XYZ file of C-alpha atoms in Angstrom:
771
model
C 229.094 -69.808 296.704
C 230.759 -72.638 298.650
C 233.431 -72.566 301.149
C 236.670 -74.374 301.010
C 235.484 -77.217 303.344
C 232.132 -77.655 301.690
C 231.564 -80.476 299.102
C 230.096 -79.481 295.788
C 226.531 -80.413 295.047
C 226.346 -82.747 292.067
C 222.975 -82.962 290.279
C 221.290 -86.219 289.846
C 222.138 -87.781 286.479
C 219.348 -89.064 284.277
C 219.334 -92.344 282.508
C 221.006 -92.655 279.061
C 217.815 -94.067 277.608
C 215.743 -90.938 278.176
C 215.992 -88.217 275.427
C 216.655 -84.651 276.203
C 213.774 -82.498 274.849
C 214.340 -78.760 274.342
C 211.219 -76.709 273.294
C 211.703 -73.906 270.567
C 208.811 -71.631 269.846
C 210.459 -69.585 266.743
C 210.431 -69.951 262.676
C 212.666 -72.651 261.129
C 215.129 -71.498 258.406
C 214.758 -74.727 256.521
C 211.581 -73.410 254.880
C 213.480 -70.715 252.980
C 214.778 -73.097 250.304
C 211.392 -74.239 248.876
C 209.997 -70.751 249.116
C 212.912 -69.300 247.081
C 212.640 -72.085 244.492
C 208.917 -71.354 244.194
C 209.551 -67.699 243.664
C 212.248 -68.280 241.027
C 210.091 -70.736 239.170
C 207.147 -68.305 239.195
C 209.398 -65.491 237.957
C 210.770 -67.652 235.176
C 207.295 -68.736 234.189
C 206.127 -65.138 234.075
C 209.160 -64.142 231.997
C 208.501 -66.964 229.583
C 204.879 -65.902 229.343
C 205.936 -62.323 228.721
C 208.495 -63.323 226.004
C 206.035 -65.541 224.232
C 206.179 -64.649 220.482
C 203.180 -63.040 218.871
C 201.904 -65.236 216.042
C 200.733 -63.395 212.980
C 199.520 -64.491 209.524
C 200.739 -62.948 206.267
C 199.050 -63.652 202.925
C 201.560 -64.115 200.028
C 200.651 -64.903 196.406
C 203.073 -67.857 196.560
C 205.571 -69.482 198.897
C 208.520 -69.255 196.542
C 211.635 -68.383 198.518
C 209.968 -68.784 201.960
C 211.068 -71.616 204.241
C 209.583 -72.654 207.557
C 212.019 -72.195 210.433
C 214.555 -70.387 208.221
C 213.036 -67.285 206.620
C 213.301 -64.315 208.996
C 211.455 -61.078 209.357
C 214.037 -58.280 209.534
C 213.875 -54.622 210.402
C 216.972 -52.481 209.877
C 219.162 -55.532 209.884
C 217.686 -56.932 213.190
C 215.691 -60.163 213.377
C 212.059 -59.342 214.316
C 210.572 -62.834 213.762
C 210.817 -66.104 211.966
C 208.433 -68.139 209.737
C 206.906 -71.047 211.704
C 204.559 -72.546 209.194
C 203.214 -72.327 205.614
C 199.764 -73.415 204.445
C 197.703 -73.135 201.309
C 194.713 -70.849 201.466
C 191.307 -72.509 201.272
C 190.558 -71.158 197.779
C 194.119 -71.953 196.609
C 194.701 -68.284 195.640
C 197.750 -67.862 197.814
C 199.795 -69.021 200.724
C 199.253 -68.340 204.440
C 202.546 -67.795 206.181
C 202.584 -68.046 209.986
C 205.267 -65.907 211.640
C 206.369 -65.851 215.252
C 207.142 -62.221 215.934
C 209.271 -60.940 218.768
C 206.852 -59.797 221.550
C 208.557 -56.419 221.596
C 207.210 -55.683 218.124
C 203.574 -56.361 219.180
C 202.741 -52.594 219.648
C 203.844 -51.972 216.037
C 201.714 -54.691 214.417
C 198.906 -52.368 213.306
C 196.686 -52.175 210.266
C 199.222 -49.800 208.598
C 202.173 -52.121 209.135
C 203.493 -53.497 205.812
C 205.267 -56.727 204.965
C 207.007 -57.766 201.720
C 209.462 -60.449 200.573
C 213.036 -59.301 199.937
C 214.873 -61.321 197.239
C 217.648 -60.485 194.775
C 216.308 -58.577 191.787
C 218.203 -57.283 188.696
C 216.537 -54.530 186.695
C 217.285 -51.346 184.759
C 217.172 -49.307 187.929
C 219.879 -51.433 189.597
C 220.440 -54.554 191.684
C 218.263 -54.972 194.787
C 218.480 -57.452 197.661
C 222.077 -58.372 196.880
C 222.682 -59.371 200.520
C 220.117 -62.206 200.176
C 222.574 -64.076 197.917
C 224.471 -64.922 201.148
C 221.834 -64.879 203.871
C 218.815 -66.021 201.879
C 215.465 -64.323 201.218
C 213.810 -62.533 204.158
C 210.565 -60.638 204.885
C 210.851 -56.917 205.246
C 208.657 -54.948 207.585
C 207.667 -51.315 207.964
C 206.256 -51.104 211.489
C 203.570 -48.557 212.364
C 202.402 -48.177 215.985
C 198.695 -48.532 216.502
C 195.925 -50.937 217.438
C 197.094 -54.547 217.130
C 196.289 -56.518 214.018
C 197.444 -60.105 213.477
C 196.466 -60.631 209.825
C 198.287 -58.962 206.922
C 198.553 -59.007 203.126
C 202.095 -58.850 201.750
C 203.040 -56.113 199.273
C 204.686 -56.790 195.934
C 207.740 -54.773 196.949
C 208.953 -52.156 199.407
C 206.282 -49.492 200.141
C 206.867 -45.837 199.326
C 208.572 -43.802 201.967
C 206.268 -42.474 204.582
C 205.334 -38.826 204.469
C 206.948 -38.570 207.880
C 210.345 -39.738 206.527
C 212.848 -36.855 206.926
C 213.426 -35.179 203.607
C 211.285 -33.462 200.988
C 208.256 -35.213 199.447
C 206.944 -33.555 196.261
C 204.742 -34.602 193.329
C 205.198 -34.146 189.563
C 202.487 -34.208 186.918
C 203.159 -35.348 183.376
C 201.174 -36.515 180.339
C 202.998 -39.904 180.415
C 205.507 -41.783 182.561
C 208.133 -42.071 179.846
C 210.937 -44.402 180.906
C 210.646 -43.652 184.590
C 210.128 -46.356 187.203
C 210.151 -46.710 190.954
C 213.732 -46.143 192.018
C 214.704 -43.920 189.079
C 217.225 -41.292 190.294
C 216.521 -37.562 190.700
C 219.658 -35.567 189.788
C 220.843 -32.007 190.327
C 223.921 -31.111 188.251
C 224.308 -34.831 187.537
C 224.463 -35.651 191.292
C 221.811 -38.088 192.559
C 219.851 -36.238 195.231
C 216.701 -38.381 195.442
C 214.543 -40.973 193.743
C 211.093 -41.785 192.277
C 208.948 -43.316 195.023
C 205.659 -44.056 193.304
C 203.469 -43.132 190.358
C 199.729 -43.284 189.682
C 197.431 -42.841 186.673
C 194.803 -40.097 186.634
C 192.436 -38.687 184.053
C 194.942 -36.186 182.602
C 198.093 -38.258 182.774
C 200.411 -39.462 185.489
C 201.418 -38.252 188.932
C 204.901 -39.102 190.122
C 205.956 -38.937 193.748
C 209.617 -37.887 194.399
C 211.675 -38.033 197.544
C 214.559 -35.621 197.971
C 217.194 -36.595 200.590
C 217.308 -34.284 203.677
C 220.769 -32.907 202.921
C 219.615 -31.860 199.380
C 216.046 -30.718 200.096
C 217.127 -27.042 200.287
C 218.046 -27.165 196.533
C 214.315 -27.349 195.534
C 212.605 -24.011 195.360
C 209.128 -22.921 194.529
C 210.327 -21.857 191.060
C 212.351 -25.019 190.284
C 211.796 -26.651 186.924
C 211.846 -30.445 186.487
C 212.460 -32.268 183.206
C 212.792 -35.918 182.122
C 216.453 -36.764 181.675
C 215.820 -40.392 180.767
C 217.678 -42.207 178.009
C 218.893 -40.344 174.873
C 216.929 -37.550 173.193
C 217.658 -36.932 169.514
C 216.175 -34.385 167.116
C 217.215 -32.709 163.947
C 216.863 -32.284 160.229
C 218.861 -31.290 157.194
C 220.632 -28.573 159.188
C 221.986 -31.024 161.701
C 221.203 -33.330 164.590
C 220.873 -32.640 168.288
C 221.639 -35.425 170.753
C 221.140 -35.028 174.494
C 222.079 -37.417 177.296
C 222.343 -37.151 181.054
C 224.141 -39.438 183.538
C 224.628 -43.100 182.630
C 222.241 -44.130 185.405
C 219.437 -42.064 183.847
C 220.227 -43.508 180.340
C 219.674 -47.026 181.747
C 217.028 -46.566 184.443
C 215.397 -43.272 183.521
C 215.650 -40.181 185.672
C 214.484 -36.673 186.564
C 216.669 -33.541 186.663
C 215.833 -30.120 188.035
C 217.176 -26.566 188.210
C 216.041 -23.244 189.613
C 216.350 -20.356 187.065
C 217.725 -17.139 188.522
C 214.650 -15.115 187.571
C 212.207 -17.594 189.284
C 210.824 -17.667 192.772
C 213.474 -18.873 195.237
C 211.315 -19.658 198.260
C 211.973 -23.082 199.811
C 209.748 -25.912 198.597
C 207.484 -27.712 201.062
C 206.133 -31.231 201.300
C 203.347 -32.089 198.816
C 204.232 -29.212 196.475
C 203.319 -30.002 192.884
C 205.420 -29.327 189.720
C 205.138 -30.056 186.034
C 207.541 -32.540 184.471
C 208.870 -31.336 181.111
C 210.349 -33.532 178.352
C 213.753 -31.790 178.396
C 215.512 -28.790 179.883
C 214.819 -26.598 176.890
C 211.054 -27.061 177.221
C 211.444 -26.519 180.980
C 213.080 -23.195 180.239
C 215.521 -24.126 182.920
C 218.621 -23.234 180.963
C 220.812 -20.209 181.568
C 220.342 -17.479 179.010
C 223.624 -16.240 177.526
C 224.424 -13.970 174.560
C 227.232 -14.570 172.067
C 228.107 -12.059 169.358
C 229.199 -13.335 165.896
C 230.421 -11.429 162.858
C 228.089 -13.409 160.596
C 225.045 -15.660 160.952
C 226.467 -18.185 158.416
C 226.223 -21.691 159.801
C 223.974 -20.715 162.738
C 220.436 -22.133 162.966
C 218.047 -21.272 165.790
C 216.865 -24.251 167.849
C 219.377 -26.448 166.024
C 222.997 -25.244 166.386
C 224.285 -26.655 169.674
C 227.101 -25.738 172.000
C 229.691 -28.371 172.898
C 232.343 -28.711 175.533
C 234.842 -31.545 175.055
C 232.267 -33.331 172.921
C 229.431 -32.864 175.444
C 226.186 -31.037 174.635
C 226.058 -27.974 176.925
C 223.487 -25.672 175.255
C 221.659 -24.652 172.101
C 221.036 -21.452 170.084
C 217.558 -20.120 170.937
C 217.400 -16.890 168.896
C 219.443 -15.087 166.198
C 219.170 -11.281 165.788
C 221.034 -8.912 163.442
C 222.262 -5.667 164.984
C 222.079 -3.204 162.071
C 223.887 -0.409 163.909
C 226.939 -2.513 164.786
C 226.760 -4.847 161.818
C 227.012 -7.961 164.017
C 224.871 -10.934 164.854
C 223.690 -11.522 168.425
C 222.676 -15.033 169.441
C 220.754 -15.947 172.529
C 221.779 -19.433 173.735
C 220.239 -21.633 176.439
C 223.011 -23.057 178.517
C 222.526 -26.370 180.367
C 222.597 -25.366 184.082
C 224.838 -28.335 184.868
C 227.629 -26.547 182.923
C 227.192 -23.164 184.454
C 230.849 -23.289 185.583
C 231.848 -22.616 181.979
C 230.189 -19.234 181.959
C 233.067 -17.226 183.431
C 235.429 -14.513 182.327
C 237.992 -15.994 179.930
C 235.701 -18.570 178.345
C 235.921 -18.645 174.567
C 233.358 -19.556 171.840
C 233.780 -20.196 168.121
C 231.890 -21.880 165.305
C 233.032 -25.266 164.017
C 232.010 -26.212 160.474
C 233.436 -28.537 157.822
C 236.402 -27.176 155.859
C 237.733 -28.819 152.741
C 241.314 -28.145 151.560
C 244.058 -29.905 149.731
C 245.429 -31.178 153.018
C 242.186 -32.882 153.954
C 238.822 -32.277 155.599
C 238.494 -30.756 159.106
C 235.321 -30.677 161.179
C 234.175 -33.939 159.528
C 231.793 -34.619 162.442
C 229.752 -31.566 161.490
C 228.709 -33.317 158.270
C 226.658 -35.663 160.419
C 225.716 -33.533 163.415
C 225.662 -30.091 161.777
C 227.692 -26.993 162.654
C 228.200 -26.387 166.365
C 229.742 -23.827 168.716
C 232.802 -25.076 170.585
C 233.326 -23.844 174.148
C 236.691 -23.452 175.816
C 236.678 -23.133 179.600
C 238.081 -20.133 181.344
C 240.115 -20.151 184.532
C 238.697 -21.899 187.581
C 236.858 -19.632 190.002
C 236.885 -16.733 187.544
C 234.235 -14.043 187.655
C 230.842 -15.190 186.204
C 229.983 -13.783 182.810
C 226.931 -14.157 180.539
C 227.829 -12.125 177.401
C 230.676 -13.060 175.035
C 232.163 -12.239 171.595
C 232.865 -15.304 169.455
C 236.320 -15.939 168.041
C 236.804 -16.252 164.320
C 238.826 -19.479 164.904
C 240.101 -21.697 167.692
C 242.205 -19.906 170.269
C 245.982 -20.263 170.495
C 247.603 -22.375 173.165
C 247.347 -21.095 176.731
C 250.408 -22.178 178.629
C 248.809 -21.144 181.943
C 246.522 -24.225 181.740
C 247.979 -27.059 183.861
C 249.458 -29.897 181.931
C 252.055 -30.348 179.190
C 252.063 -28.039 176.108
C 253.965 -29.397 173.066
C 254.364 -28.655 169.370
C 254.100 -31.149 166.509
C 255.343 -30.178 163.031
C 254.376 -31.625 159.670
C 254.447 -30.818 155.945
C 250.678 -31.198 155.474
C 247.876 -30.438 157.956
C 245.964 -33.618 158.864
C 242.154 -33.548 159.208
C 242.126 -32.090 162.706
C 240.512 -29.121 164.412
C 240.490 -27.559 167.850
C 239.538 -30.229 170.374
C 240.608 -33.165 168.219
C 241.735 -35.866 170.632
C 245.267 -37.001 171.308
C 245.337 -40.715 172.120
C 247.689 -43.012 174.013
C 246.773 -46.680 173.499
C 243.414 -45.457 172.203
C 242.704 -43.580 175.459
C 242.321 -39.812 175.135
C 245.009 -38.049 177.161
C 244.904 -34.598 175.553
C 243.606 -32.545 172.692
C 244.681 -30.255 169.862
C 244.638 -26.623 170.888
C 245.435 -24.825 167.571
C 247.608 -24.941 164.440
C 249.264 -22.566 162.033
C 252.314 -22.032 159.800
C 255.769 -21.924 161.279
C 257.638 -18.636 161.243
C 259.362 -19.468 157.928
C 256.071 -20.519 156.414
C 257.419 -23.837 155.206
C 255.707 -26.224 157.615
C 252.560 -26.652 159.758
C 252.935 -26.333 163.548
C 250.290 -28.047 165.712
C 249.872 -26.921 169.310
C 248.734 -29.711 171.635
C 247.855 -30.013 175.280
C 248.400 -33.196 177.359
C 246.342 -33.449 180.595
C 248.417 -33.048 183.748
C 247.740 -36.563 184.981
C 249.007 -38.022 181.677
C 251.963 -35.706 181.100
C 254.489 -38.256 182.379
C 253.605 -40.566 179.450
C 255.229 -38.139 176.949
C 259.079 -38.403 176.726
C 261.617 -36.761 174.433
C 261.660 -40.072 172.480
C 257.851 -40.222 171.958
C 256.577 -40.490 168.435
C 253.310 -38.954 167.157
C 251.345 -40.034 164.129
C 248.223 -38.996 162.271
C 245.260 -41.008 163.594
C 242.614 -39.144 161.549
C 240.102 -40.948 159.324
C 240.854 -44.208 157.637
C 244.234 -45.139 156.080
C 244.299 -47.747 153.320
C 247.624 -49.406 152.286
C 248.308 -52.200 149.845
C 247.926 -53.309 146.303
C 247.427 -56.576 144.432
C 249.209 -58.435 147.239
C 246.627 -57.348 149.811
C 244.957 -54.350 151.411
C 245.566 -53.135 154.973
C 243.025 -50.785 156.576
C 244.031 -48.758 159.631
C 241.837 -46.639 161.874
C 241.953 -45.529 165.495
C 238.569 -44.729 167.165
C 235.192 -43.478 165.978
C 236.042 -40.096 167.508
C 239.186 -39.697 165.412
C 237.294 -40.972 162.376
C 234.839 -38.044 162.730
C 236.903 -35.287 164.350
C 240.399 -36.264 163.405
C 243.117 -36.791 165.988
C 246.699 -37.734 166.801
C 248.222 -40.724 168.611
C 251.590 -41.342 170.127
C 253.709 -44.071 171.742
C 256.914 -43.957 173.736
C 259.664 -46.496 172.909
C 261.096 -48.507 175.756
C 264.342 -47.330 177.273
C 265.543 -44.336 179.212
C 264.465 -40.961 177.903
C 264.147 -37.481 179.347
C 260.723 -36.106 180.186
C 259.143 -33.699 177.743
C 258.891 -30.030 178.644
C 256.578 -27.224 177.556
C 257.505 -26.308 173.996
C 259.114 -29.635 173.076
C 258.747 -30.181 169.372
C 257.964 -33.505 167.668
C 257.767 -34.717 164.051
C 254.388 -36.027 162.919
C 254.586 -39.416 161.192
C 252.122 -40.479 158.491
C 250.885 -43.552 160.350
C 251.544 -45.993 163.161
C 253.860 -48.163 161.069
C 256.180 -45.255 160.302
C 256.114 -44.006 163.894
C 257.045 -47.387 165.358
C 259.937 -48.033 162.973
C 263.238 -48.464 164.740
C 266.362 -48.051 162.665
C 267.664 -46.029 159.769
C 265.387 -45.074 156.864
C 267.014 -45.223 153.405
C 265.701 -44.801 149.919
C 266.523 -46.503 146.596
C 265.835 -45.429 143.041
C 265.411 -48.212 140.456
C 264.086 -48.409 136.908
C 261.521 -51.136 137.657
C 259.998 -52.535 140.808
C 259.586 -56.115 139.451
C 259.925 -58.568 142.313
C 260.219 -55.910 145.014
C 257.494 -55.528 147.605
C 256.950 -54.554 151.206
C 258.951 -56.933 153.363
C 261.706 -57.756 150.795
C 264.773 -58.466 152.876
C 268.082 -56.596 152.837
C 271.005 -58.960 153.561
C 274.634 -58.393 154.265
C 276.937 -61.400 154.313
C 273.911 -63.646 154.448
C 272.329 -61.953 157.518
C 269.151 -59.868 157.304
C 269.929 -56.250 158.200
C 266.752 -54.517 156.994
C 263.606 -54.720 154.873
C 261.703 -52.794 152.202
C 258.835 -50.713 153.653
C 257.185 -49.538 150.458
C 257.544 -49.497 146.674
C 255.956 -46.672 144.656
C 256.340 -44.564 141.561
C 258.131 -41.273 141.861
C 256.382 -37.980 141.092
C 257.395 -37.937 137.398
C 256.272 -41.547 136.912
C 259.565 -42.455 135.200
C 261.199 -44.492 137.896
C 260.422 -46.418 141.078
C 261.198 -45.234 144.644
C 261.884 -47.960 147.255
C 261.713 -46.956 150.909
C 263.580 -49.273 153.223
C 264.591 -49.507 156.855
C 267.971 -50.808 158.138
C 268.136 -52.342 161.585
C 269.624 -50.052 164.270
C 272.757 -52.211 164.490
C 273.250 -51.878 160.721
C 273.481 -48.100 160.798
C 277.175 -48.275 159.616
C 275.974 -49.620 156.281
C 274.073 -46.417 155.414
C 277.212 -44.586 154.209
C 278.410 -43.077 151.039
C 280.239 -45.749 148.975
C 277.890 -48.617 149.882
C 276.599 -50.338 146.734
C 273.195 -52.113 146.760
C 271.870 -54.568 144.180
C 269.048 -57.054 144.103
C 269.642 -60.816 143.940
C 267.230 -62.846 141.825
C 267.343 -66.374 140.331
C 269.683 -67.007 137.404
C 268.826 -69.946 135.123
C 270.989 -71.192 132.225
C 272.013 -74.368 130.414
C 275.369 -74.436 132.184
C 275.000 -72.003 135.045
C 272.303 -71.472 137.618
C 272.490 -69.323 140.702
C 270.328 -67.943 143.525
C 267.751 -70.765 143.232
C 266.637 -70.107 146.776
C 265.003 -66.893 145.598
C 262.566 -68.941 143.574
C 260.919 -69.807 146.888
C 261.789 -66.957 149.232
C 261.676 -64.190 146.603
C 264.245 -61.595 145.664
C 266.382 -59.842 148.250
C 268.771 -56.949 148.290
C 272.416 -57.239 149.224
C 275.326 -54.807 149.316
C 279.007 -54.005 149.461
C 279.661 -51.788 152.452
C 281.311 -48.424 151.892
C 283.416 -46.236 154.186
C 282.101 -42.741 153.685
C 279.868 -40.420 155.653
C 276.260 -41.184 156.482
C 274.129 -41.337 153.368
C 270.461 -42.192 152.893
C 269.756 -42.247 149.166
C 271.203 -44.959 146.858
C 270.798 -46.411 143.414
C 269.623 -49.984 143.460
C 271.490 -51.997 140.809
C 269.747 -54.761 138.900
C 272.792 -57.029 139.328
C 276.115 -57.194 141.120
C 278.352 -54.192 140.425
C 280.743 -54.507 137.515
C 283.836 -53.806 139.623
C 283.217 -56.180 142.435
C 286.424 -56.949 144.308
C 286.635 -60.093 146.476
C 288.263 -59.804 149.868
C 290.135 -63.095 149.415
C 292.222 -64.584 146.650
C 294.062 -62.663 143.941
C 292.363 -59.819 141.989
C 293.920 -58.995 138.648
C 292.835 -57.076 135.528
C 292.724 -58.382 131.936
C 292.859 -55.921 129.013
C 291.106 -56.676 125.726
C 289.840 -54.750 122.662
C 286.284 -55.882 123.422
C 284.421 -58.132 125.848
C 284.683 -61.192 123.577
C 281.424 -62.493 125.147
C 282.951 -62.252 128.652
C 280.685 -61.102 131.448
C 280.583 -61.138 135.207
C 280.228 -64.661 136.638
C 282.172 -66.353 133.842
C 284.638 -68.969 135.150
C 288.463 -68.827 134.893
C 290.148 -72.165 134.142
C 293.575 -73.675 134.608
C 293.948 -76.961 132.745
C 290.129 -76.999 132.483
C 289.794 -76.747 136.293
C 287.814 -73.793 137.620
C 290.156 -71.670 139.725
C 288.453 -68.281 139.621
C 285.691 -66.079 138.355
C 285.149 -62.886 136.369
C 283.911 -60.288 138.813
C 283.267 -57.352 136.520
C 283.625 -55.835 133.060
C 283.956 -52.140 132.191
C 285.288 -49.699 129.625
C 288.577 -48.010 130.290
C 288.655 -44.325 131.165
C 289.227 -43.224 127.550
C 286.970 -46.064 126.193
C 289.607 -47.452 123.840
C 289.638 -50.920 125.430
C 287.849 -53.106 128.012
C 288.878 -54.011 131.480
C 287.978 -57.452 132.766
C 288.311 -58.032 136.484
C 288.947 -61.551 137.661
C 289.477 -63.166 141.032
C 291.649 -66.230 141.487
C 290.691 -68.296 144.522
C 293.188 -68.316 147.325
C 294.429 -71.956 146.927
C 295.288 -71.230 143.219
C 296.862 -67.875 143.710
C 300.472 -69.190 143.154
C 299.498 -70.321 139.597
C 299.434 -66.723 138.329
C 302.915 -65.418 137.502
C 304.137 -62.318 135.774
C 304.567 -64.255 132.515
C 301.204 -66.083 132.616
C 299.133 -65.964 129.414
C 295.336 -65.515 129.445
C 292.968 -66.310 126.495
C 289.304 -66.440 125.692
C 287.928 -70.018 125.624
C 284.388 -69.067 124.628
C 282.755 -71.085 121.836
C 284.487 -73.422 119.399
C 287.725 -72.682 117.435
C 287.619 -74.207 113.945
C 290.867 -74.313 111.894
C 290.284 -75.302 108.227
C 292.947 -75.943 105.618
C 292.189 -76.671 101.983
C 294.576 -79.646 101.759
C 295.175 -80.346 105.482
C 291.571 -80.809 106.554
C 289.853 -79.150 109.485
C 290.643 -79.145 113.160
C 288.338 -78.281 116.120
C 289.405 -76.951 119.448
C 287.274 -76.234 122.463
C 287.659 -75.962 126.215
C 284.952 -77.230 128.637
C 281.315 -77.550 127.910
C 280.677 -74.560 130.191
C 282.851 -72.329 128.182
C 280.976 -73.309 124.969
C 277.676 -72.225 126.501
C 278.597 -69.236 128.661
C 282.170 -68.387 127.714
C 285.251 -68.576 129.834
C 288.877 -67.536 130.340
C 291.828 -69.873 130.624
C 295.457 -69.238 131.423
C 298.811 -71.052 131.396
C 302.049 -70.312 133.137
C 305.504 -71.038 131.545
C 307.814 -73.633 132.944
C 309.634 -72.956 136.160
C 312.713 -71.127 134.734
C 310.594 -68.596 132.733
C 307.330 -68.324 134.766
C 308.357 -65.030 136.415
C 307.488 -63.685 139.877
C 304.209 -64.148 141.662
C 301.509 -61.887 140.385
C 300.482 -59.010 142.648
C 296.976 -57.615 143.227
C 295.753 -55.411 140.371
C 298.470 -56.618 138.010
C 297.392 -56.277 134.390
C 297.529 -58.988 131.689
C 296.548 -59.016 128.051
C 293.612 -61.196 127.170
C 294.302 -63.027 123.912
C 291.493 -64.011 121.613
C 292.856 -67.550 121.222
C 295.506 -69.855 122.633
C 298.897 -70.662 121.086
C 299.925 -74.272 120.858
C 303.136 -73.602 122.769
C 301.197 -72.449 125.820
C 299.412 -75.732 126.055
C 302.789 -77.538 126.266
C 303.784 -75.686 129.457
C 303.867 -77.954 132.481
C 305.324 -76.068 135.414
C 305.322 -77.572 138.900
C 303.765 -75.101 141.335
C 302.785 -75.773 144.936
C 299.280 -74.634 145.757
C 298.166 -72.790 148.940
C 296.413 -75.747 150.546
């Protein structure tokens, strides 16, 4: 420490050229960077070494579908490796495929590990490898942990499931494989519960390995019976045919079904249990034994008469015994266990056999398949029952069954029976329940049931027709054959359609009329009927015209019951309903050919047609069809007057009326007077010439040639026009202006003279026409 007066001591400064050296004896941090880089590089090298793929070799019969660098090895959807190279084996027998496997799979590359190529395959058992259509083929693997092996031989396809796979593994023995194959389904009550895994030949036949899924394994018991449900089984003889089928999958790919009879051992099955495979459920004795009592054994045949439910085979009669004490027949039937739900309280059974009557044939399908017992289901969840008394006929309608219950009435019973289908656009939507006479006994009443999900299709306006069998219509002009489906051809049936437009929904008990066929049911309009002496020129489709416009058509032409006349059925358009009234007159129009008069030549090409004069009465549906225009036709225009004559004088409808040899009108009709003492001739004068007819006008017949012969004066000839010579005609003259009289009124009457007077021909009145 210095004092205030002391000078500080300043150290001696060194030269700027001499460096200052400071000695440090510790570790320098700069060496951390290379050390850390070395450690990271070593760690990365070790990781790369550890992740190095394991290269294996797989022997394939060929390299089709395998590509280097693309084809993967997959396990449960994950990539386990990829093909690195392909090479031909030395002997050329196959292809060596080198695969770089993920190192994590190395512990599972053992002698028991399997490889196979997965590619899309289409077969009877289904479509396999569908995902490869997008991702390409790949190699499947079933890894098994064990000692490492790097050389493998590929399998032809996926290996059978391992015995350690959760589920039930059992074996069947059979004399032959039938139509089974690997992948064929195993079904229980038509539900797929497993599959065929493998099969092998042995000295006595075939062993078949089955796998039952874990959630269904409890269904297999020690006493279960297995049978082959593949394809379609058919048997029969003169008494009938039996046809059995299972699910569609088993028809195509084959399959196995099983059931456990109630009287059998019910202990749970274990892995590797062995069972016999029977040809069908009857031989397996797997069916449910049920007794049905009949009043007679007629139509029943043991081992042949089958039971059906909605057309499906559900059982067969095993034994028939006669109870002498009760006078009844007891049948023991074997019921397919898949339909055990039908064996409940309320179920009904009855025998269906062919019945021939004047109204047709019912039960036609039994002619081919033989008699059978129809089954009607009871209420759902009802009490089980295994003994029944058969009905003598189909049961009446049960309104408690969900759906729509309707009635259809007809004069004759079509070829239907209980269970006959009801179709809508050829899709079955219901069935016939029963039929019988109405209360008054005059008609047949058919009770039908429409399934609940289709009930909305039936409206109050719906129309039903007989779809049974084959319907043939036609004649020399052609034949039309109508039929619905094969089912209705054999079992009979009904069809319906609902016209467009608003209509109320049908209710239980709604009654409908049954039409003969689809054509009659789909007709819209008013049905009318004509009677005529001969049907020449009339046929289906002949038009009905009114004022030149088609208002209807002929539907059929046929002889009446007594064979003395022809009945023509026709249909008027809905908007022509007002023409079907009392007072309307119908006649047919056909070509008229003559030397001086032709008419309706268009009918030579288009054919005849029917026309009419409209009436004004009440609705009427039966008419007489005239062969020509009515004799009292009255035109709506012009002047209509009546001529009186002692006879027709060759005058007929269509004859012209002349004034100074100019046609001014036409005869519209000829008829006898009420007391038949003279003839009335109706004529119509066209409107422009109406003023020519006055109260004092004179009418005469101009038909033919008038010859006046005098002995000394010679002969004179008088005739009118050439038309009147050939077809006849009427002429008239009106006196001069001062004596012509008043204008003629409608329906005024004039005398028709047989010939003209000379004085009449001299009249030359001046009359203005209505032009």
